[in-house]
XYZ file of C-alpha atoms in Angstrom:
760
model
C 107.100 20.855 109.990
C 104.586 21.304 107.212
C 105.625 23.635 104.423
C 103.498 26.698 103.786
C 102.005 27.058 100.334
C 103.599 30.018 98.604
C 101.184 30.511 95.693
C 98.117 30.866 97.901
C 99.445 32.667 100.935
C 100.952 35.228 98.571
C 98.094 35.290 96.044
C 97.247 38.893 95.203
C 93.804 40.055 96.176
C 91.369 40.719 93.355
C 92.156 44.041 91.776
C 89.506 46.716 92.423
C 87.464 47.750 89.405
C 88.313 51.175 88.068
C 85.538 53.746 88.283
C 83.366 54.323 85.237
C 83.732 58.125 85.539
C 85.584 60.786 87.534
C 89.231 61.555 87.963
C 91.812 60.367 90.441
C 93.356 62.801 92.923
C 96.438 62.650 90.751
C 94.417 63.774 87.749
C 92.867 66.619 89.784
C 96.276 67.957 90.842
C 97.437 67.830 87.246
C 94.413 69.831 86.113
C 95.037 72.552 88.735
C 98.644 72.765 87.680
C 97.565 73.294 84.093
C 95.350 76.250 85.072
C 98.246 77.976 86.852
C 100.627 77.383 83.964
C 98.207 78.410 81.224
C 98.480 82.160 81.898
C 102.266 82.134 81.338
C 102.538 79.812 78.344
C 102.061 80.319 74.678
C 99.615 78.162 72.786
C 102.253 75.653 71.825
C 103.245 75.269 75.452
C 99.631 74.773 76.483
C 99.299 72.040 73.908
C 102.427 70.364 75.233
C 101.162 70.471 78.813
C 97.761 69.184 77.828
C 99.449 66.317 76.042
C 101.353 65.603 79.249
C 98.048 65.656 81.134
C 96.645 63.027 78.802
C 99.776 61.014 79.389
C 99.195 61.211 83.165
C 95.613 60.045 82.749
C 96.705 57.157 80.571
C 99.313 56.188 83.129
C 96.509 55.864 85.657
C 94.930 53.160 83.499
C 97.421 52.594 80.752
C 96.090 51.352 77.414
C 97.422 47.920 76.627
C 100.145 47.671 74.030
C 100.815 44.680 71.854
C 103.399 42.540 73.615
C 106.106 40.666 71.745
C 104.969 37.325 70.379
C 105.727 35.126 73.383
C 104.136 32.089 71.796
C 106.305 32.153 68.664
C 109.418 32.749 70.747
C 108.515 29.925 73.090
C 108.144 27.381 70.288
C 111.799 27.858 69.382
C 113.209 27.299 72.868
C 112.617 23.634 73.956
C 115.744 21.511 73.547
C 115.876 17.781 72.880
C 119.210 17.564 74.685
C 117.808 19.147 77.846
C 114.727 16.937 77.704
C 116.996 13.900 77.473
C 118.898 15.104 80.560
C 115.649 15.682 82.435
C 114.371 12.203 81.626
C 117.669 10.660 82.628
C 117.450 12.313 86.030
C 113.843 11.342 86.727
C 114.404 7.711 85.658
C 117.626 7.304 87.644
C 115.853 5.240 90.292
C 112.551 4.023 91.651
C 110.690 6.953 93.178
C 107.551 5.814 94.940
C 105.308 8.311 96.717
C 106.347 9.171 100.238
C 109.984 8.221 99.719
C 111.057 10.572 96.922
C 111.699 13.878 98.678
C 115.069 14.238 96.939
C 113.332 14.612 93.583
C 110.902 17.111 95.074
C 113.810 19.271 96.262
C 115.514 18.963 92.874
C 112.319 20.012 91.095
C 111.764 22.975 93.407
C 115.344 24.145 92.970
C 115.133 23.750 89.202
C 112.109 26.049 89.097
C 113.879 28.587 91.274
C 116.953 28.506 89.037
C 114.741 29.628 86.170
C 113.698 32.695 88.133
C 110.354 31.176 89.149
C 109.331 31.178 92.814
C 108.594 27.670 94.091
C 107.963 25.820 97.332
C 107.351 22.295 98.573
C 103.891 21.742 100.033
C 103.486 18.642 102.184
C 100.418 16.549 102.993
C 100.141 13.415 105.092
C 98.002 10.720 103.467
C 97.590 7.095 104.467
C 99.695 4.926 102.127
C 100.639 1.260 101.989
C 103.937 -0.406 101.116
C 104.765 -4.068 100.373
C 106.243 -6.275 103.074
C 105.766 -9.881 101.924
C 103.916 -11.622 99.101
C 103.185 -15.162 98.080
C 101.090 -16.972 95.485
C 101.276 -20.754 95.730
C 99.314 -23.601 94.156
C 99.050 -26.632 96.439
C 97.188 -29.836 97.177
C 95.019 -29.224 100.221
C 94.986 -32.931 101.101
C 98.719 -33.584 100.990
C 99.894 -29.973 101.505
C 102.229 -30.502 98.549
C 103.153 -27.213 96.897
C 103.002 -27.679 93.132
C 103.892 -24.149 92.081
C 105.133 -20.970 93.720
C 105.020 -17.678 91.787
C 108.246 -15.697 91.429
C 106.524 -12.277 91.797
C 109.635 -10.499 90.526
C 110.645 -9.168 87.152
C 113.757 -10.454 85.427
C 116.888 -8.329 85.189
C 117.562 -7.218 81.611
C 121.285 -6.958 80.830
C 122.137 -3.434 79.797
C 119.138 -1.851 81.491
C 120.073 -0.641 84.977
C 116.460 0.203 85.815
C 115.615 -3.504 85.856
C 118.255 -4.228 88.511
C 117.596 -1.290 90.849
C 117.720 -2.748 94.394
C 114.816 -0.502 95.360
C 112.456 -1.967 92.770
C 109.129 -3.056 94.229
C 107.893 -6.635 94.090
C 104.411 -7.492 92.861
C 102.190 -5.007 94.661
C 98.972 -3.002 94.488
C 98.601 0.431 96.025
C 95.786 0.514 98.602
C 95.417 -3.274 98.508
C 94.152 -4.993 101.621
C 96.495 -6.809 103.964
C 95.624 -10.494 104.088
C 96.570 -14.155 103.875
C 93.797 -16.116 102.178
C 93.366 -19.552 100.666
C 90.739 -21.000 98.380
C 89.992 -22.707 95.107
C 90.773 -20.781 91.944
C 88.168 -19.372 89.542
C 88.966 -17.611 86.250
C 86.696 -14.585 85.649
C 88.015 -13.096 82.384
C 88.397 -9.297 82.851
C 86.505 -9.228 86.145
C 83.778 -6.912 84.906
C 80.228 -6.839 86.254
C 79.087 -8.622 83.089
C 81.808 -11.249 83.499
C 80.668 -12.072 87.022
C 77.070 -12.221 85.782
C 78.137 -14.609 83.038
C 79.852 -16.872 85.582
C 76.754 -16.886 87.726
C 74.589 -17.721 84.724
C 76.938 -20.630 83.981
C 76.493 -21.925 87.527
C 79.990 -20.935 88.675
C 80.303 -19.214 92.060
C 83.292 -17.166 93.194
C 82.216 -17.094 96.833
C 85.156 -17.953 99.103
C 87.380 -18.419 96.040
C 90.565 -16.814 94.782
C 89.635 -15.073 91.538
C 92.058 -14.880 88.619
C 91.353 -12.089 86.122
C 93.349 -10.456 83.378
C 94.251 -6.831 82.917
C 92.308 -4.790 80.379
C 88.876 -3.271 79.706
C 88.366 -2.088 83.283
C 90.243 -0.232 86.012
C 91.974 -2.752 88.268
C 90.362 -1.457 91.478
C 86.912 -2.223 90.095
C 87.975 -5.784 89.256
C 88.808 -6.288 92.927
C 85.638 -4.543 94.071
C 83.458 -6.654 91.772
C 85.030 -9.852 93.114
C 84.577 -8.654 96.691
C 80.879 -8.000 96.084
C 80.547 -11.594 94.867
C 82.137 -12.942 98.046
C 85.632 -13.762 96.780
C 88.511 -14.017 99.245
C 91.206 -12.519 97.037
C 92.073 -11.450 93.498
C 95.030 -12.070 91.213
C 95.302 -9.812 88.149
C 97.666 -10.999 85.437
C 99.001 -9.445 82.248
C 97.791 -11.629 79.386
C 100.043 -11.562 76.283
C 96.982 -10.877 74.132
C 96.733 -7.429 75.730
C 100.306 -6.162 75.752
C 102.677 -9.102 75.348
C 104.131 -11.281 72.592
C 100.797 -11.524 70.753
C 101.215 -7.829 69.935
C 104.852 -8.062 68.795
C 108.419 -8.495 69.970
C 108.880 -8.210 73.718
C 111.427 -6.173 75.613
C 114.416 -5.943 75.166
C 113.968 -6.967 71.505
C 110.761 -4.947 71.180
C 108.464 -2.633 73.134
C 106.004 -5.240 74.448
C 105.718 -6.876 77.868
C 108.067 -9.840 78.496
C 106.932 -12.973 80.287
C 108.124 -12.021 83.790
C 106.616 -8.539 83.739
C 103.564 -7.483 85.729
C 101.585 -4.280 86.154
C 101.667 -2.559 89.510
C 99.051 0.062 90.287
C 96.422 1.319 92.679
C 93.292 -0.684 93.411
C 91.572 2.164 95.173
C 87.846 2.485 94.481
C 88.440 5.832 92.805
C 84.884 6.129 91.487
C 83.744 6.725 95.090
C 86.356 9.399 95.781
C 90.064 9.805 94.979
C 92.883 10.929 97.216
C 93.610 10.039 100.828
C 91.088 7.430 102.020
C 90.968 8.849 105.550
C 90.242 12.517 104.707
C 87.470 12.500 102.083
C 86.590 16.001 100.912
C 89.224 17.807 102.966
C 93.004 17.997 102.950
C 95.247 15.469 104.686
C 97.235 18.043 106.600
C 99.449 16.860 109.433
C 96.857 17.537 112.135
C 93.699 16.808 110.093
C 91.013 14.587 111.671
C 91.003 11.141 110.096
C 88.461 8.397 109.561
C 88.925 5.007 111.090
C 90.244 2.898 108.168
C 87.249 0.564 108.489
C 85.004 3.483 107.503
C 86.963 4.483 104.382
C 84.621 3.641 101.505
C 87.101 4.022 98.641
C 89.282 1.019 99.496
C 88.665 -2.693 99.002
C 88.749 -5.239 101.789
C 90.159 -8.346 100.135
C 93.843 -8.765 99.201
C 95.065 -8.584 95.622
C 98.322 -8.940 93.707
C 99.455 -8.467 90.108
C 100.966 -11.393 88.201
C 103.039 -11.863 85.080
C 101.687 -14.242 82.484
C 104.616 -16.541 83.320
C 103.284 -16.816 86.875
C 99.666 -17.022 85.727
C 100.250 -19.841 83.241
C 100.523 -22.673 85.836
C 97.367 -21.417 87.523
C 95.431 -21.451 84.258
C 96.735 -24.931 83.461
C 95.486 -26.108 86.860
C 91.943 -25.198 85.756
C 91.944 -27.410 82.668
C 88.863 -29.601 82.484
C 87.267 -28.033 85.563
C 84.122 -25.955 85.501
C 83.319 -24.824 81.979
C 85.407 -23.840 79.008
C 85.751 -20.077 79.027
C 84.636 -19.823 75.405
C 81.260 -21.279 76.423
C 80.741 -18.661 79.126
C 81.099 -15.611 76.933
C 82.728 -14.018 73.921
C 86.299 -12.786 74.283
C 86.987 -14.929 77.333
C 90.069 -16.587 75.858
C 93.450 -14.905 76.138
C 96.722 -15.210 74.264
C 98.347 -18.119 76.110
C 96.615 -20.585 73.800
C 99.763 -20.414 71.644
C 101.518 -22.170 74.526
C 98.855 -24.854 74.736
C 96.931 -23.252 77.601
C 93.207 -23.887 77.639
C 91.025 -21.313 79.354
C 88.578 -22.903 81.818
C 86.575 -21.284 84.601
C 87.194 -23.738 87.442
C 86.805 -23.871 90.397
C 90.058 -25.766 90.616
C 90.647 -28.991 92.515
C 93.886 -27.524 93.875
C 93.965 -24.577 96.240
C 95.755 -21.258 95.957
C 97.329 -19.367 98.818
C 97.499 -15.580 98.360
C 99.594 -13.663 100.867
C 99.672 -9.896 100.626
C 101.340 -8.451 103.671
C 101.430 -4.669 103.476
C 102.232 -1.914 105.923
C 99.912 1.079 106.092
C 101.230 4.314 107.533
C 100.734 8.065 107.363
C 103.504 9.409 105.163
C 104.528 12.914 104.101
C 104.222 13.555 100.376
C 105.613 16.575 98.553
C 103.854 18.656 95.933
C 106.090 21.269 94.324
C 104.141 24.435 93.519
C 105.727 27.211 91.428
C 104.249 30.557 90.433
C 104.780 33.108 87.685
C 102.727 36.179 88.699
C 100.436 37.681 86.117
C 100.816 41.305 85.111
C 97.296 42.588 84.441
C 94.967 39.912 85.830
C 97.144 38.240 88.429
C 94.088 37.097 90.379
C 93.265 34.748 87.475
C 95.435 31.655 87.138
C 96.227 28.887 84.692
C 97.529 25.696 86.332
C 99.651 23.104 84.572
C 100.371 19.843 86.353
C 102.265 16.566 86.115
C 102.890 13.957 88.776
C 106.423 13.057 89.757
C 106.044 9.767 91.648
C 106.290 6.393 89.904
C 106.066 2.723 90.846
C 109.411 2.147 89.113
C 111.716 4.275 86.961
C 108.632 5.434 85.080
C 110.131 6.736 81.827
C 106.825 7.129 80.027
C 104.656 7.351 83.138
C 105.266 10.002 84.374
C 108.888 11.010 83.706
C 108.276 11.997 80.086
C 105.772 14.528 81.438
C 108.080 15.552 84.286
C 110.909 16.139 81.811
C 108.581 18.304 79.735
C 107.530 20.307 82.794
C 111.119 21.256 83.587
C 111.656 22.272 79.981
C 108.456 24.328 79.961
C 109.737 26.048 83.113
C 113.156 26.717 81.557
C 111.519 28.083 78.422
C 109.255 30.344 80.467
C 112.338 31.503 82.363
C 113.975 32.490 79.073
C 110.872 34.473 78.093
C 110.863 36.219 81.473
C 114.473 37.304 80.893
C 113.345 38.852 77.615
C 110.696 40.910 79.379
C 107.652 38.660 79.053
C 105.022 39.076 81.732
C 101.980 36.848 81.343
C 98.648 38.572 81.697
C 97.417 35.890 84.118
C 99.277 34.020 86.823
C 100.734 30.649 85.834
C 101.020 27.864 88.423
C 103.300 24.893 87.719
C 102.477 21.893 89.908
C 104.602 18.769 90.297
C 102.297 16.380 92.137
C 103.221 13.491 94.398
C 101.351 10.222 95.075
C 99.318 10.246 91.858
C 99.967 6.536 91.399
C 98.048 5.721 94.569
C 95.307 7.610 92.783
C 95.702 11.338 92.418
C 96.485 11.830 96.103
C 98.776 14.871 95.953
C 96.598 16.859 93.557
C 93.384 15.908 95.362
C 94.677 17.001 98.755
C 95.949 20.317 97.356
C 92.710 20.879 95.470
C 90.616 20.201 98.561
C 92.915 22.418 100.619
C 92.712 25.365 98.218
C 89.193 24.811 96.929
C 87.850 28.308 97.631
C 90.704 30.012 95.811
C 90.500 27.558 92.903
C 86.759 28.098 92.438
C 87.189 31.848 92.383
C 90.333 32.232 90.320
C 91.479 29.255 88.262
C 90.797 29.659 84.560
C 91.887 26.194 83.381
C 93.938 23.151 84.333
C 96.285 21.525 81.789
C 97.421 18.009 82.710
C 100.290 16.003 81.272
C 100.780 12.587 82.844
C 102.725 10.137 80.703
C 103.488 12.598 77.944
C 105.241 10.248 75.516
C 104.150 6.618 75.249
C 104.009 6.385 71.478
C 103.575 8.507 68.360
C 99.852 9.265 68.167
C 98.593 12.461 69.746
C 95.548 12.038 71.954
C 93.477 14.672 73.730
C 90.680 14.600 76.252
C 89.199 17.891 77.340
C 86.141 19.863 78.279
C 84.345 20.870 75.046
C 84.973 24.602 75.443
C 88.727 24.083 75.014
C 88.517 21.989 71.860
C 89.018 24.860 69.324
C 92.058 26.066 71.278
C 93.550 22.573 71.061
C 93.077 22.553 67.292
C 94.662 25.994 66.939
C 97.717 25.130 69.033
C 98.377 21.754 67.388
C 98.353 23.518 63.997
C 101.330 25.589 65.182
C 103.489 22.680 66.375
C 105.472 20.585 63.890
C 104.938 16.839 64.084
C 108.200 14.928 64.621
C 109.817 13.495 61.495
C 107.337 15.252 59.258
C 106.846 18.515 57.404
C 103.273 18.595 58.676
C 101.778 19.930 61.866
C 100.657 17.792 64.769
C 97.094 18.706 63.811
C 97.524 17.599 60.196
C 98.980 14.223 61.185
C 96.267 13.787 63.794
C 93.597 14.672 61.241
C 94.978 12.292 58.601
C 95.359 9.390 61.016
C 91.822 9.647 62.348
C 90.294 10.082 58.902
C 92.254 7.085 57.695
C 91.008 4.959 60.568
C 87.425 6.135 60.125
C 87.635 5.964 56.333
C 85.975 9.321 55.936
C 87.041 12.285 53.864
C 84.476 14.829 55.012
C 86.158 18.203 55.049
C 84.158 19.227 58.112
C 85.489 16.325 60.159
C 87.887 17.296 62.934
C 90.031 15.051 65.119
C 88.356 13.554 68.140
C 88.797 15.175 71.538
C 87.182 12.838 74.034
C 85.408 13.696 77.279
C 87.354 13.492 80.526
C 86.556 10.724 82.982
C 89.288 10.166 85.519
C 92.668 8.510 85.826
C 94.988 11.402 86.557
C 95.438 14.681 88.393
C 92.748 16.658 86.570
C 90.130 14.739 88.563
C 89.813 17.152 91.492
C 89.848 20.205 89.243
C 87.118 19.116 86.852
C 84.971 16.625 88.742
C 85.007 18.224 92.182
C 85.645 21.940 91.611
C 84.433 22.651 88.082
C 87.591 23.840 86.326
C 87.805 23.395 82.546
C 90.605 20.905 81.891
C 92.773 19.203 79.276
C 94.670 15.911 79.415
C 96.884 14.865 76.509
C 99.808 12.701 75.408
C 101.528 10.974 72.537
C 100.121 7.482 72.953
C 100.789 4.144 71.323
C 101.144 0.458 71.911
C 103.544 -0.677 74.591
C 103.831 -3.327 77.218
C 105.930 -1.739 79.934
C 103.225 0.194 81.778
C 103.937 0.218 85.550
C 106.787 -2.249 85.194
C 110.563 -2.122 85.778
C 110.969 -1.950 82.012
C 109.413 1.504 81.660
C 112.972 2.770 81.589
C 115.241 5.287 79.907
C 116.606 2.472 77.733
C 113.127 1.366 76.653
C 112.201 4.953 75.780
C 115.347 5.634 73.753
C 115.348 2.227 72.050
C 111.724 2.049 70.962
C 109.784 5.288 71.362
C 111.734 8.532 71.137
C 115.470 8.108 70.526
C 115.977 11.720 69.381
C 113.478 13.210 71.889
C 111.547 14.915 69.114
C 108.230 13.720 70.577
C 109.265 15.089 73.950
C 109.975 18.404 72.213
C 106.590 18.418 70.508
C 104.648 17.611 73.679
C 106.566 20.376 75.490
C 105.713 22.853 72.755
C 102.031 21.931 72.860
C 101.872 22.225 76.651
C 103.635 25.557 76.745
C 101.648 26.953 73.826
C 98.343 26.046 75.455
C 99.532 27.699 78.664
C 100.765 30.907 77.043
C 97.595 31.279 74.992
C 95.362 30.909 78.041
C 97.606 33.112 80.172
C 98.043 35.925 77.641
C 94.778 36.093 75.681
C 92.914 39.348 76.462
C 89.652 37.448 75.975
C 89.803 33.796 76.945
C 89.711 31.422 73.942
C 86.792 29.399 75.308
C 84.093 28.302 72.867
C 80.927 27.847 74.894
C 78.941 26.820 71.847
C 81.001 23.611 71.723
C 79.623 22.765 75.156
C 76.054 23.348 73.967
C 76.613 21.068 70.969
C 78.121 18.306 73.085
C 75.333 18.557 75.621
C 72.835 17.707 72.887
C 74.969 14.657 72.065
C 75.015 13.626 75.740
C 71.227 13.779 75.834
C 71.023 11.789 72.593
C 73.206 9.102 74.196
C 70.967 9.077 77.257
C 67.926 8.731 75.017
C 69.498 5.698 73.353
C 70.134 4.108 76.752
C 66.536 4.761 77.766
C 65.232 3.219 74.555
C 67.295 0.068 75.106
C 66.222 -0.249 78.743
C 64.041 -3.220 79.543
C 62.299 -1.344 82.374
C 61.412 1.940 80.757
C 58.849 4.374 82.141
C 57.826 6.125 78.925
C 55.954 9.000 80.551
C 58.783 9.962 82.899
C 61.422 9.480 80.197
C 59.605 11.607 77.619
C 59.064 14.498 80.037
C 62.647 14.345 81.300
C 64.177 14.352 77.841
C 62.028 17.311 76.871
C 63.276 19.223 79.932
C 66.889 18.400 79.157
C 66.734 19.300 75.478
C 65.037 22.590 76.342
C 67.790 23.408 78.838
C 70.453 22.526 76.269
C 68.776 24.860 73.771
C 68.942 27.678 76.344
C 72.624 27.023 76.806
C 73.073 27.289 73.042
C 71.178 30.586 72.981
C 73.337 31.962 75.778
C 76.451 30.795 73.955
C 75.406 32.843 70.943
C 74.698 35.795 73.247
C 78.166 35.844 74.781
C 79.735 35.380 71.352
C 77.833 38.471 70.219
C 79.241 40.325 73.225
C 82.734 39.227 72.263
C 82.236 40.456 68.673
C 80.874 43.785 69.936
C 83.905 44.214 72.178
C 86.246 43.436 69.313
C 84.491 45.758 66.875
C 83.993 48.751 69.178
C 87.083 48.637 71.372
C 89.384 45.825 70.313
C 90.161 42.944 72.688
C 93.205 44.766 74.066
C 91.197 47.900 74.878
C 93.980 49.845 73.184
C 92.146 53.168 72.761
C 92.969 56.557 74.286
C 90.604 57.891 76.884
C 90.088 56.898 80.450
C 86.322 56.388 80.321
C 86.318 54.236 77.173
C 89.246 52.247 78.475
C 87.480 51.550 81.762
C 84.251 50.542 80.042
C 86.148 48.229 77.705
C 88.080 46.648 80.592
C 84.883 46.078 82.560
C 83.139 44.447 79.597
C 86.116 42.217 78.892
C 86.475 41.237 82.537
C 82.807 40.310 82.679
C 83.055 38.170 79.546
C 86.143 36.357 80.812
C 84.646 35.677 84.228
C 81.499 34.199 82.740
C 83.483 32.102 80.264
C 85.726 30.369 82.772
C 83.152 30.120 85.538
C 80.639 28.340 83.312
C 82.243 25.046 84.330
C 81.499 25.862 87.993
C 77.800 26.096 87.138
C 77.762 22.411 86.185
C 78.791 21.497 89.738
C 76.006 20.173 91.969
C 76.890 20.812 95.640
C 74.892 17.706 96.570
C 77.160 15.517 94.443
C 76.250 12.405 92.495
C 74.029 9.822 94.228
C 76.142 7.334 96.150
C 79.391 9.220 95.528
C 79.020 12.759 96.758
C 82.621 13.766 96.110
C 81.948 13.775 92.354
C 79.869 16.855 91.589
C 79.953 17.505 87.845
C 76.515 16.691 86.435
C 77.628 16.422 82.792
C 80.707 14.169 83.042
C 82.342 11.926 85.625
C 84.222 8.641 85.700
C 81.654 5.915 85.134
C 80.658 4.051 88.274
C 81.817 0.810 86.658
C 84.047 2.311 83.963
C 86.885 3.553 86.148
C 88.935 5.876 83.956
C 86.243 5.987 81.293
C 83.978 9.022 81.081
C 80.253 8.728 81.684
C 78.185 11.606 80.359
C 75.137 12.663 82.390
C 76.311 10.111 84.974
C 73.572 10.369 87.602
C 70.814 10.058 85.010
C 72.545 7.226 83.174
C 73.022 5.231 86.366
C 69.375 5.724 87.342
C 68.318 4.335 83.941
C 70.667 1.363 84.264
C 69.251 0.592 87.706
C 65.656 1.095 86.568
C 65.020 3.697 89.275
C 62.577 5.975 87.466
C 61.557 7.894 90.566
C 65.160 8.883 91.101
C 65.568 9.540 87.385
C 62.623 11.938 87.388
C 64.007 13.951 90.304
C 67.515 14.005 88.849
C 66.286 15.078 85.419
C 64.508 18.042 86.984
C 67.568 18.981 89.036
C 69.985 18.547 86.121
C 67.792 20.682 83.867
C 67.723 23.394 86.524
C 71.515 23.307 86.796
C 71.916 23.642 83.028
C 69.375 26.476 82.968
C 71.291 28.219 85.741
C 74.485 27.872 83.721
C 72.745 29.323 80.670
C 71.502 32.361 82.594
C 74.902 32.893 84.216
C 76.426 33.299 80.767
C 74.076 36.188 80.073
C 74.364 38.029 83.365
C 76.853 40.781 82.631
């Protein structure tokens, strides 16, 4: 039976606004009592009673008092030892989506043990699992098999994760079932430009098996690009130039990918829509109507498999002398196997390749764990923090480092609750399932609860693989950038006397060789690639995604293990502590701030940059319509200016509130308190709902699920962010009629957002 979602079924209704004038019935009774008592009391007694009357009035709408410093207390709670224990538990075995309910129950019970209500919420998406695989190189004339790929990763002595009997073979989530044969063609990274370069060189991939390497592009788009060119199947291998021995010592001697290792992952066409392929735009509940799989537009239709570079090497050698040398086709077409004497040629090969990818598709229950800490004063407003729990393997960095941090955030919040802390706003902690298939658990929940999310969610804070290295990295909506800077200044960087912010600042300035005092660390725009996708791109919720990143070669392999993490990345769990502190501090600040720490002016500044980037694309276009482009850019810049003006307007309102009342509305007097509360509520609502105003209900052309007009995953970028996506794609396709209409609509949407900021 499907679990019922606790946080939404029990969500408090929006609190009624207090009246601007007049007394409650309670106040009226108190006043009458005072009149009766006045005749019998001396002046001192009257004064005492009147004071009590004021106390009764204040109790009706009690002035806010400064709470204890929850943020400072929180920063001292996270424990490296507990984080180590959490990571050990989550990496104790392979936990693929749909078959990891035990960890869902553990996570739910952990939340509950901290005094936080929690429930499991199930959905029923369509998932695939591996049954049989084969990659063989053979002579079509004699049927002699010359090479058969192992398609398994070696066991590493001393690392139990590498010998787990439940480890998956070579496999792609949402790959097509198939058994195909054809000549081999090497297509570099498998990008649109790579396929164009092959075509220009006279090399066709039609009816071929295409070999591409990982890197530069989301794997699902590599398969899609090959399918569009008529290929029969795709093999994606991990070249040592990307994350293997070319980069340094390989596991277990170093952190990089060893020769037998391959990268699992989803090949869903996530730039069309994420989540369950059969329920686009609505939740995959147990009894939901479902598309016929042939009509699902976010999955590919040719089989694919990942390969290690050990398995790819014989295939590349079989191409030697056939077709053209890869270096003649394009720059950066040669990988790192040259050190082993491999020459990179395009083919097609004389020998044939058989690719078998037998998978079983079935509707499977997945488990999101949703926990709730009710807010005290504005419980209808909510901050959501999320991390996914499922992994292709043990998943120490991705996602268990984030899962370990989530449990420690929950424990730390539980300690604060014991000390009397009550957050102003509701906090939701979400442990998602099936992210690896591509954000399935979060997408289904977001689609299911879309109305509540649009109305009430202030922000979404995502931590996926929290610790992969030692360099902090943030992506976020522009309005949250100053908050990120403030929080990272409060958290100590591991093995340093400096803050995370200071180390971040120094590293980026060193790389960019600039010493401008005004320079601040880069916070990039959000594209896609994790569970924030539904919140930002579909529903318009301001979001953050962050991690300690760095070079490694164990991504989505059996070697992303507890041993790898403790040997090469975070042996003392100080980076886990720091990422936990950052996550919790962001949450507490957003949950407790009387006025939300959103800086709308940052959005206005970035919007001008987005338009500048669009202008550059237009200028470089070979099919430019100058008249349409000039008028459109003028419209967009004018709209951006209005947004900037409105940003200054709401900042002035915030300053007025602070000067006249104080953000906590901590004055005596019912009327002034009510006026202050109303003003503050209005400011907050407009601040967090600005993101909603950038949502176009019609969606982006050709991919209606994505609705944010300012940012989305690029159509051919995958995870990468594309600013002003609909307009950019129209320019790239030379469709100036569409561009003109979209420029008008986008300008109107930005203008609407600007006016919404000013409508108190």
